mmCIF file of C-alpha atoms in Angstrom:
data_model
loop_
_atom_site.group_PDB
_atom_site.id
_atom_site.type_symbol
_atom_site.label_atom_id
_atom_site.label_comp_id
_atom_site.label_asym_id
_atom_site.label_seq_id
_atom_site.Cartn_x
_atom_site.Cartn_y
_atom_site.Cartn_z
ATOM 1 C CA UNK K 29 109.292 101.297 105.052
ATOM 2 C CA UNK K 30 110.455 104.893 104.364
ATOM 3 C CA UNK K 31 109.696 106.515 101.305
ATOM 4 C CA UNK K 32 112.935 107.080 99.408
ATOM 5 C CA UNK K 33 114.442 108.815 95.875
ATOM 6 C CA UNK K 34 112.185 108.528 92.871
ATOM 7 C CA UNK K 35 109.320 107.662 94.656
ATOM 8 C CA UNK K 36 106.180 109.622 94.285
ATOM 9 C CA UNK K 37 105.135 111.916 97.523
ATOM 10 C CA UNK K 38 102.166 111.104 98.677
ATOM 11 C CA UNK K 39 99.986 113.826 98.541
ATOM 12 C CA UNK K 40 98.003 115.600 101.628
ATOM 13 C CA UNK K 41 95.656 118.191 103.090
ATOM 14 C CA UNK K 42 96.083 118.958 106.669
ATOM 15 C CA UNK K 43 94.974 121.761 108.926
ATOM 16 C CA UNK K 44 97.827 124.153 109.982
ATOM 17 C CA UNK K 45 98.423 125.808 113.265
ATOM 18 C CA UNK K 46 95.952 128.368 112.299
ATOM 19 C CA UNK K 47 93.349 125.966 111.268
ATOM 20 C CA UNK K 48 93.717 126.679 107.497
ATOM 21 C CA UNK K 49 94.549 123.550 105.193
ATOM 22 C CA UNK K 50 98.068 122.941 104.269
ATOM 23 C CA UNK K 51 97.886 120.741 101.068
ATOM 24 C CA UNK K 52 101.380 119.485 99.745
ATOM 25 C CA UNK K 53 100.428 119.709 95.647
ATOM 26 C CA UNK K 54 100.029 123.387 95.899
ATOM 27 C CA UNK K 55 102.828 123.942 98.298
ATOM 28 C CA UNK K 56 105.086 121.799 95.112
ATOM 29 C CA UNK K 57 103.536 123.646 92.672
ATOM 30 C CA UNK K 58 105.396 126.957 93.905
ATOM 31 C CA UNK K 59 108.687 124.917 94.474
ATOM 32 C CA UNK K 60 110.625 122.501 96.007
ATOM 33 C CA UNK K 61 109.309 121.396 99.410
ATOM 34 C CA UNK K 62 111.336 119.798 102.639
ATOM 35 C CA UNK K 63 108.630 118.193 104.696
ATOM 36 C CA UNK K 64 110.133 117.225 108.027
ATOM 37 C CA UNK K 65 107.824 114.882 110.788
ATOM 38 C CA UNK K 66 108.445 116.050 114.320
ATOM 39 C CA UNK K 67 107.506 113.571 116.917
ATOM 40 C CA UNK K 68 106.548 115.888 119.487
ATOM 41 C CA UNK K 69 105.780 119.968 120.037
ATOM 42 C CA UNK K 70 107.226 121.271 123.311
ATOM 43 C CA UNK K 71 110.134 118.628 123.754
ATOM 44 C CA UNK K 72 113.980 119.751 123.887
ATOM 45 C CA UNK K 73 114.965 117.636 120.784
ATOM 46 C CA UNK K 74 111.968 119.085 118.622
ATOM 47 C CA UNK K 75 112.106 122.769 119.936
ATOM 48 C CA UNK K 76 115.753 122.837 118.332
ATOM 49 C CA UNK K 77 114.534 121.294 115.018
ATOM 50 C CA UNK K 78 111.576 123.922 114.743
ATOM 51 C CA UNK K 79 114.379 126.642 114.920
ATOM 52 C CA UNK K 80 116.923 125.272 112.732
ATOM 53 C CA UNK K 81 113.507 124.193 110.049
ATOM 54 C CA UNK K 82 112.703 128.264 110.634
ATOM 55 C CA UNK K 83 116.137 129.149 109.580
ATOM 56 C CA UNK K 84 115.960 126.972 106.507
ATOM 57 C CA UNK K 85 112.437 128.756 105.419
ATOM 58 C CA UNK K 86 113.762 132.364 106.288
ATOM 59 C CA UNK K 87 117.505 131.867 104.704
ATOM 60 C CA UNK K 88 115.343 130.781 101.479
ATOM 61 C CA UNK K 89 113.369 133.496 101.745
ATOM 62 C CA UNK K 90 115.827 135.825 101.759
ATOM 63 C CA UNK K 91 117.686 134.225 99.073
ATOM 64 C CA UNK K 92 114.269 134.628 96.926
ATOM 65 C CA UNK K 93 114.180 130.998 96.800
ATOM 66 C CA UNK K 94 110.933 129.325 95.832
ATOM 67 C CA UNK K 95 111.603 126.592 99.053
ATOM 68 C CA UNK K 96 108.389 125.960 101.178
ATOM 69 C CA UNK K 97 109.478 124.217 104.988
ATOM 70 C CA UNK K 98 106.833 121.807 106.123
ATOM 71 C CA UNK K 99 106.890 120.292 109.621
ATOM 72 C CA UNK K 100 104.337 117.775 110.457
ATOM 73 C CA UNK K 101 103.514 116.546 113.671
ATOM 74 C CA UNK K 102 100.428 114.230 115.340
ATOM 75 C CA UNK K 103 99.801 116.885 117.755
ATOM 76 C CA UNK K 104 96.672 118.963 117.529
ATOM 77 C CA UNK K 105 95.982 122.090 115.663
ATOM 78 C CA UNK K 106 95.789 123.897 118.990
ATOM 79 C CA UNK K 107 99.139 122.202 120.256
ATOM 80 C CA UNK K 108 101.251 123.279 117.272
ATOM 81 C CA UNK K 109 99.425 127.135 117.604
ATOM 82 C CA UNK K 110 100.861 127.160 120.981
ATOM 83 C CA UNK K 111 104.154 125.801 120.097
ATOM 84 C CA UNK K 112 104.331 127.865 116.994
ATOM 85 C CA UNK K 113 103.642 131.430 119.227
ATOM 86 C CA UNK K 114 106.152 130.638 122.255
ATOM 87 C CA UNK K 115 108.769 129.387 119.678
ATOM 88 C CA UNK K 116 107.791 132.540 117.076
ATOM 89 C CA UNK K 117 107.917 129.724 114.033
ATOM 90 C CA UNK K 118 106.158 131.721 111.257
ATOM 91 C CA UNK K 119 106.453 127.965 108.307
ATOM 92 C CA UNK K 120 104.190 125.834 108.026
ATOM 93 C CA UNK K 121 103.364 123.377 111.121
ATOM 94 C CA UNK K 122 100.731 120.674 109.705
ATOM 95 C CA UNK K 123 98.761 118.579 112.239
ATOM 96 C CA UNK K 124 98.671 114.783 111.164
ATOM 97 C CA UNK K 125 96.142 114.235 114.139
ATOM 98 C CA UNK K 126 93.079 112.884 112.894
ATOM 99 C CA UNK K 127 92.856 110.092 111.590
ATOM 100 C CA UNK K 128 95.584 109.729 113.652
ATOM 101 C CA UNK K 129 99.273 109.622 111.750
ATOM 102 C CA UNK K 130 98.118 109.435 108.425
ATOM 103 C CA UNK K 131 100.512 111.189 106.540
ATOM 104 C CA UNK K 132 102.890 109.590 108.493
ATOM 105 C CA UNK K 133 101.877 106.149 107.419
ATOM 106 C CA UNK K 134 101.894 107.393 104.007
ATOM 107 C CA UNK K 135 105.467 108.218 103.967
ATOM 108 C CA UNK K 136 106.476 105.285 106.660
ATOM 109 C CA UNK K 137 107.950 107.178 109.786
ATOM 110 C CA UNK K 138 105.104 106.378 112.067
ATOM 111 C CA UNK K 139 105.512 104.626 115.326
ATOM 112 C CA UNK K 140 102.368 102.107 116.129
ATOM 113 C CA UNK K 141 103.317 101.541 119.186
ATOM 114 C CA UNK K 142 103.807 105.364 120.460
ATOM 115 C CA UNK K 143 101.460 107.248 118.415
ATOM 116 C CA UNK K 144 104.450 110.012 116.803
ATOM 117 C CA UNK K 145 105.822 110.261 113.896
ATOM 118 C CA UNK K 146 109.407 109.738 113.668
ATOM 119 C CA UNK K 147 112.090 112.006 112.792
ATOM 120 C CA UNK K 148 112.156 111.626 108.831
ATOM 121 C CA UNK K 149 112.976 114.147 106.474
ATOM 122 C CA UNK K 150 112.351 114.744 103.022
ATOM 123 C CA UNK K 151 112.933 116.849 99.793
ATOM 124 C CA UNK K 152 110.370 116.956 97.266
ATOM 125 C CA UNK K 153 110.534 118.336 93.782
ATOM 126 C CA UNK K 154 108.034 120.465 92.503
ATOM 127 C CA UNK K 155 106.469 117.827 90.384
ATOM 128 C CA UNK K 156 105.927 115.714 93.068
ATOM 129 C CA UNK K 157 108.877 113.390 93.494
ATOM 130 C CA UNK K 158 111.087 112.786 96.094
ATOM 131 C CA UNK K 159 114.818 113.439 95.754
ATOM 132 C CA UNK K 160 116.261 112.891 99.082
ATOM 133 C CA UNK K 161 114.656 110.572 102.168
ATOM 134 C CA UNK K 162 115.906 109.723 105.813
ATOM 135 C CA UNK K 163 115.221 109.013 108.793
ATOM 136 C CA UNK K 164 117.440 109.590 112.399
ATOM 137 C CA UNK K 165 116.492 108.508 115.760
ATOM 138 C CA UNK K 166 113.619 110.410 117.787
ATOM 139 C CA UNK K 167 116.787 111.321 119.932
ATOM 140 C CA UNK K 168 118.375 112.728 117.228
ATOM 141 C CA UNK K 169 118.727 115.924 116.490
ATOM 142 C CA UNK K 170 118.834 116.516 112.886
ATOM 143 C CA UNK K 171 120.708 119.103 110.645
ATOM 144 C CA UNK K 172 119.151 120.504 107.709
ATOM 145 C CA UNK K 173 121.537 122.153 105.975
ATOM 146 C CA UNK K 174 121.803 118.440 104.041
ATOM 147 C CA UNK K 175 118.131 119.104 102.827
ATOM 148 C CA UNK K 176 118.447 122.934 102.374
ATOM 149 C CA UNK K 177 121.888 121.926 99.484
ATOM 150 C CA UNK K 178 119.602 119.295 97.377
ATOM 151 C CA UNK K 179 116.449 121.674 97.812
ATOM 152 C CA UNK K 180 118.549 124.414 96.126
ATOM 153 C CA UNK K 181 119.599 122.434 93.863
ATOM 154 C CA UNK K 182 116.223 120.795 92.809
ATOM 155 C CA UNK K 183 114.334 121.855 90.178
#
């Protein structure tokens, strides 16, 4: 079941595209964090997410908001580096790929039977709850100007 409002995010430590770790406690401790799964680099529904998640991160920091974007994907280190470079995505893409889905699991938008994550979304608050929690079909594509409004207004 999908985490959900009040609950506590699970912590994690992944390796980002360029192979340095991406831990979620010291992303919170700077601000409020949306941490969006992504099912798959390099497909249409995705490659429009990564740019509107980019636009989230970029209109915060021009704002001088204290907002760090997350996506998180089962792909490899190397996959999202790729991805990252042909889509020019300069936030944070963490690689859930070994042991496979974890942080996924932890926050219950993993797909057994596929091997992705699915397309949840969340908003967590600098001390390590979560305010805001959903989840849309993988052929959904999401807007995050939902998360962006309670992010500002968190914390």
């Amino acid at each position: 079941m999908i985490l959900g409002p009040g609950d506590r995010a699970p912590d994690f430590s992944l390796s980002d595209q360029f192979g340095r770790f991406l831990h979620l406690a010291e992303a919170a401790e700077r601000g409020p964090v949306i941490l969006a799964f992504l099912p798959y680099a390099f497909s249409p529904v995705c490659g429009d997410e990564i740019r509107a998640l980019q636009e989230v991160q970029d209109d915060a920091d021009a704002a001088g908001d204290e907002l760090t974007v997350i996506a998180v994907s089962a792909d490899s280190k190397y996959t999202l580096a790729a991805w990252g470079a042909e889509r020019g995505v300069t936030l944070a893409l963490g690689s859930d790929f070994w042991p496979h889905g974890k942080v996924a699991r932890a926050y219950g938008v993993f797909d057994e039977v596929h091997g992705v994550a699915e397309r949840g979304v969340f908003v967590i608050t600098s001390g390590g709850t979560i305010v805001s929690g959903r989840q849309v079909a993988r052929t959904q594509t999401r807007d995050f100007a939902i998360e962006a409004r309670i992010a500002a207004a968190t914390d």
